[in-house]
Tab-separated table of C-alpha atoms in Angstrom:
chain	number	residue	atom	x	y	z
J	1	MET	CA	0.000	0.000	0.000
J	2	ASP	CA	2.810	2.380	0.874
J	3	LYS	CA	4.479	1.671	-2.458
J	4	VAL	CA	1.273	2.509	-4.301
J	5	VAL	CA	0.897	5.783	-2.391
J	6	ASN	CA	4.533	6.742	-2.959
J	7	TYR	CA	4.304	5.898	-6.654
J	8	THR	CA	1.120	7.968	-6.986
J	9	LEU	CA	2.680	10.957	-5.243
J	10	GLU	CA	5.797	10.749	-7.412
J	11	SER	CA	3.670	10.568	-10.553
J	12	ILE	CA	1.652	13.619	-9.514
J	13	THR	CA	4.864	15.514	-8.718
J	14	ARG	CA	6.357	14.715	-12.132
J	15	ILE	CA	3.171	15.804	-13.884
J	16	LEU	CA	3.090	19.086	-11.961
J	17	ASP	CA	6.765	19.745	-12.682
J	18	ARG	CA	6.247	19.178	-16.398
J	19	SER	CA	3.145	21.365	-16.415
J	20	LEU	CA	4.946	24.219	-14.669
J	21	LEU	CA	7.948	23.935	-17.000
J	22	THR	CA	5.693	23.897	-20.052
J	23	GLY	CA	3.798	26.900	-18.722
J	24	VAL	CA	6.986	28.871	-18.146
J	25	MET	CA	8.312	28.047	-21.627
J	26	THR	CA	4.973	28.923	-23.215
J	27	SER	CA	4.860	32.200	-21.301
J	28	LYS	CA	8.397	33.160	-22.396
J	29	LEU	CA	7.592	32.226	-25.986
J	30	SER	CA	4.394	34.306	-25.876
J	31	TRP	CA	6.230	37.368	-24.551
J	32	ARG	CA	8.921	36.900	-27.195
J	33	ARG	CA	6.365	36.775	-29.983
J	34	ALA	CA	4.522	39.752	-28.538
J	35	GLY	CA	7.776	41.719	-28.627
J	36	ALA	CA	8.375	40.706	-32.236
J	37	TYR	CA	4.863	41.703	-33.297
J	38	ALA	CA	5.275	45.004	-31.444
J	39	GLY	CA	8.403	45.739	-33.483
J	40	LEU	CA	6.654	44.927	-36.750
J	41	PHE	CA	3.619	46.998	-35.796
J	42	ILE	CA	5.813	50.033	-35.058
J	43	VAL	CA	7.136	49.952	-38.635
J	44	ILE	CA	3.608	49.828	-40.067
J	45	LEU	CA	2.224	52.412	-37.644
J	46	SER	CA	5.015	54.962	-38.090
J	47	GLY	CA	4.878	54.722	-41.868
J	48	SER	CA	1.099	55.108	-41.935
J	49	VAL	CA	1.007	58.029	-39.485
J	50	LEU	CA	3.779	59.907	-41.298
J	51	THR	CA	2.133	59.405	-44.685
J	52	VAL	CA	-1.268	60.616	-43.487
J	53	SER	CA	0.213	63.591	-41.622
J	54	LEU	CA	2.412	64.716	-44.519
J	55	LEU	CA	-0.435	64.467	-47.035
J	56	SER	CA	-2.751	66.396	-44.709
J	57	ASN	CA	-0.296	69.292	-44.270
J	58	PRO	CA	0.844	70.516	-47.712
J	59	TRP	CA	2.639	73.486	-46.119
J	60	PHE	CA	5.201	71.146	-44.569
J	61	SER	CA	8.708	71.343	-46.057
J	62	LEU	CA	11.329	68.667	-45.446
J	63	GLN	CA	14.096	71.260	-45.733
J	64	TYR	CA	12.718	73.818	-43.296
J	65	HIS	CA	10.626	71.898	-40.767
J	66	SER	CA	10.954	69.147	-38.199
J	67	LEU	CA	8.584	66.201	-38.077
J	68	SER	CA	7.468	67.360	-34.642
J	69	ASP	CA	5.895	70.403	-36.364
J	70	LEU	CA	3.200	68.007	-37.573
J	71	GLY	CA	2.105	67.704	-33.958
J	72	ARG	CA	1.505	71.416	-33.394
J	73	ARG	CA	-2.020	72.665	-32.797
J	74	SER	CA	-1.923	74.648	-36.040
J	75	ALA	CA	-1.391	71.456	-38.047
J	76	ARG	CA	-4.102	69.080	-39.208
J	77	LEU	CA	-4.711	65.681	-37.627
J	78	THR	CA	-2.412	66.458	-34.722
J	79	LEU	CA	-4.160	63.837	-32.607
J	80	VAL	CA	-3.212	61.176	-35.148
J	81	TYR	CA	0.427	62.250	-35.214
J	82	ASN	CA	0.907	62.739	-31.470
J	83	GLY	CA	-1.058	59.604	-30.664
J	84	GLY	CA	1.097	57.661	-33.106
J	85	LEU	CA	4.232	58.923	-31.376
J	86	VAL	CA	2.980	57.901	-27.946
J	87	VAL	CA	1.877	54.441	-29.080
J	88	SER	CA	5.139	53.919	-30.980
J	89	GLY	CA	7.128	54.975	-27.914
J	90	VAL	CA	5.297	52.520	-25.659
J	91	LEU	CA	5.655	49.676	-28.157
J	92	LEU	CA	9.339	50.452	-28.691
J	93	LEU	CA	10.021	50.282	-24.956
J	94	PHE	CA	8.180	46.955	-24.779
J	95	PHE	CA	10.127	45.680	-27.797
J	96	CYS	CA	13.445	46.713	-26.246
J	97	THR	CA	12.467	45.002	-22.999
J	98	GLN	CA	12.014	41.689	-24.794
J	99	VAL	CA	15.267	42.043	-26.744
J	100	PHE	CA	17.038	42.938	-23.492
J	101	ARG	CA	15.730	39.740	-21.883
J	102	GLU	CA	17.188	37.714	-24.763
J	103	SER	CA	20.550	39.501	-24.719
J	104	GLU	CA	23.413	37.771	-22.938
J	105	THR	CA	26.224	40.336	-22.771
J	106	ARG	CA	26.789	43.936	-21.769
J	107	LEU	CA	27.475	44.912	-25.374
J	108	SER	CA	24.046	43.950	-26.637
J	109	ARG	CA	22.264	45.131	-23.499
J	110	GLY	CA	23.972	48.504	-23.740
J	111	GLY	CA	22.807	48.778	-27.340
J	112	VAL	CA	19.240	47.951	-26.345
J	113	VAL	CA	19.251	50.567	-23.573
J	114	LEU	CA	20.525	53.292	-25.919
J	115	PHE	CA	17.985	52.281	-28.547
J	116	GLY	CA	15.262	52.370	-25.898
J	117	LEU	CA	16.014	56.044	-25.219
J	118	THR	CA	14.399	56.716	-28.585
J	119	GLY	CA	11.152	55.296	-27.237
J	120	ILE	CA	11.270	57.662	-24.271
J	121	ALA	CA	11.911	60.585	-26.645
J	122	LEU	CA	8.887	59.617	-28.753
J	123	LEU	CA	6.729	59.513	-25.641
J	124	LEU	CA	7.852	62.954	-24.482
J	125	ILE	CA	7.440	64.579	-27.900
J	126	GLY	CA	4.057	62.982	-28.549
J	127	TYR	CA	2.777	63.866	-25.088
J	128	ARG	CA	3.203	67.577	-25.799
J	129	SER	CA	0.061	68.352	-27.795
J	130	ASN	CA	1.523	71.588	-29.197
J	131	GLY	CA	4.569	69.870	-30.664
J	132	VAL	CA	8.196	70.130	-29.641
J	133	THR	CA	11.034	71.429	-31.779
J	134	LEU	CA	14.267	69.917	-30.537
J	135	PRO	CA	17.331	72.192	-30.344
J	136	GLU	CA	20.182	71.091	-32.594
J	137	SER	CA	22.271	69.927	-29.623
J	138	TYR	CA	19.468	67.661	-28.375
J	139	ALA	CA	18.831	66.383	-31.887
J	140	LEU	CA	22.520	65.549	-32.243
J	141	GLY	CA	22.527	63.766	-28.891
J	142	LEU	CA	19.444	61.741	-29.755
J	143	ALA	CA	20.836	60.814	-33.171
J	144	LEU	CA	24.166	59.742	-31.670
J	145	SER	CA	22.622	57.721	-28.829
J	146	GLY	CA	20.153	55.957	-31.089
J	147	GLY	CA	22.752	55.364	-33.795
J	148	THR	CA	25.275	54.068	-31.263
J	149	GLY	CA	22.704	51.719	-29.768
J	150	VAL	CA	21.764	50.287	-33.142
J	151	PHE	CA	25.450	49.947	-34.076
J	152	LEU	CA	26.157	47.964	-30.893
J	153	LEU	CA	23.267	45.659	-31.749
J	154	ALA	CA	24.699	45.198	-35.250
J	155	VAL	CA	28.123	44.345	-33.807
J	156	SER	CA	26.545	41.839	-31.429
J	157	LEU	CA	24.944	40.105	-34.411
J	158	SER	CA	28.329	39.852	-36.141
J	159	TYR	CA	29.725	38.030	-33.098
J	160	ARG	CA	26.957	35.489	-33.524
J	161	GLY	CA	27.992	34.919	-37.115
J	162	VAL	CA	24.794	36.278	-38.655
J	163	ALA	CA	25.356	36.537	-42.406
J	164	TYR	CA	23.881	40.009	-42.870
J	165	ALA	CA	25.442	41.532	-39.731
J	166	ARG	CA	28.229	43.407	-41.553
J	167	LEU	CA	25.816	44.782	-44.126
J	168	PHE	CA	23.534	45.889	-41.304
J	169	ALA	CA	26.443	47.579	-39.510
J	170	GLY	CA	27.384	49.380	-42.732
J	171	VAL	CA	23.823	50.620	-43.158
J	172	VAL	CA	23.813	51.867	-39.558
J	173	VAL	CA	27.098	53.768	-39.919
J	174	SER	CA	26.076	55.275	-43.258
J	175	GLY	CA	22.626	56.212	-41.980
J	176	THR	CA	23.985	57.875	-38.851
J	177	PHE	CA	26.543	59.835	-40.891
J	178	LEU	CA	23.881	61.007	-43.350
J	179	ALA	CA	21.548	61.989	-40.501
J	180	LEU	CA	24.258	64.077	-38.819
J	181	LEU	CA	25.141	65.655	-42.162
J	182	ALA	CA	21.490	66.530	-42.778
J	183	ILE	CA	21.231	68.182	-39.351
J	184	HIS	CA	24.059	70.580	-40.247
J	185	THR	CA	23.011	71.084	-43.877
J	186	PHE	CA	19.296	71.868	-43.695
J	187	ASP	CA	17.416	74.388	-41.578
J	188	GLY	CA	14.926	71.740	-40.483
J	189	LEU	CA	15.442	68.308	-38.952
J	190	ALA	CA	12.881	66.418	-41.033
J	191	ILE	CA	15.344	64.827	-43.463
J	192	ALA	CA	17.641	63.693	-40.656
J	193	GLU	CA	14.636	62.318	-38.772
J	194	LEU	CA	13.424	60.367	-41.800
J	195	ILE	CA	16.879	58.844	-42.256
J	196	ALA	CA	16.918	57.831	-38.595
J	197	ILE	CA	13.416	56.359	-38.894
J	198	ALA	CA	14.489	54.262	-41.879
J	199	GLU	CA	17.525	53.046	-39.925
J	200	TYR	CA	15.397	52.171	-36.905
J	201	ASP	CA	12.824	50.407	-39.082
J	202	VAL	CA	15.537	48.125	-40.446
J	203	THR	CA	16.620	47.399	-36.869
J	204	LEU	CA	13.068	46.592	-35.805
J	205	LEU	CA	12.546	44.259	-38.756
J	206	ILE	CA	15.806	42.394	-38.148
J	207	PHE	CA	15.322	41.887	-34.429
J	208	SER	CA	11.631	41.086	-34.794
J	209	TYR	CA	12.729	38.314	-37.131
J	210	GLN	CA	15.309	37.208	-34.573
J	211	LEU	CA	12.658	37.108	-31.846
J	212	LEU	CA	10.462	34.869	-33.989
J	213	GLN	CA	13.250	32.342	-34.512
J	214	ASN	CA	13.760	29.158	-32.528
J	215	PRO	CA	13.454	29.988	-28.803
J	216	ARG	CA	16.988	28.737	-28.184
J	217	ASP	CA	18.467	30.752	-31.002
J	218	SER	CA	16.112	33.744	-31.043
J	219	CYS	CA	18.052	36.994	-30.607
J	220	ARG	CA	20.548	36.018	-27.967
J	221	THR	CA	23.138	38.492	-29.012
J	222	ALA	CA	26.783	38.095	-28.149
């Protein structure tokens, strides 16, 4: 009788252990996928919001304005633009959180943190309903921090032996250089901001793909 009881208890314990382990793995996989979908949604959302806002404000000039001017009260569909910034900022922070959880070294985690600062900037700019025009020094700092973060992520991919890592790093360096050049060349920041957005979109697409890979190989950057 004792053997039967002991065997039953051991069986129940094994079943519970397996159930808990499966639940934890499923939960981690669900969060990982949610982070990946958040990254993909940011690309779609930002592109849609920018297109609608630019078409609704024909006075806007890429050479003389900043994208934040689309969020001023005098502009049309400011709620769409500012709301898009806030939602994108929240999703970007969530995305960076998931990539940070998958990162294994200080190099990649540092890159994620710097990239996440962009999400905080989007939140702050979008929260101001009258729009915010960043001074050139702040714009330079934001461009450098975001570009540095993305570059560190590209380097971490190269350590993993990802085939397109060097190409990605080259795109990041070129994009950051062009963005800084545009800041000094044009009176407005719009062109530099669009270059940075394109660079960040590539980053989001790459790491969203990495998050959707095999759980053991997802985006565990070196």
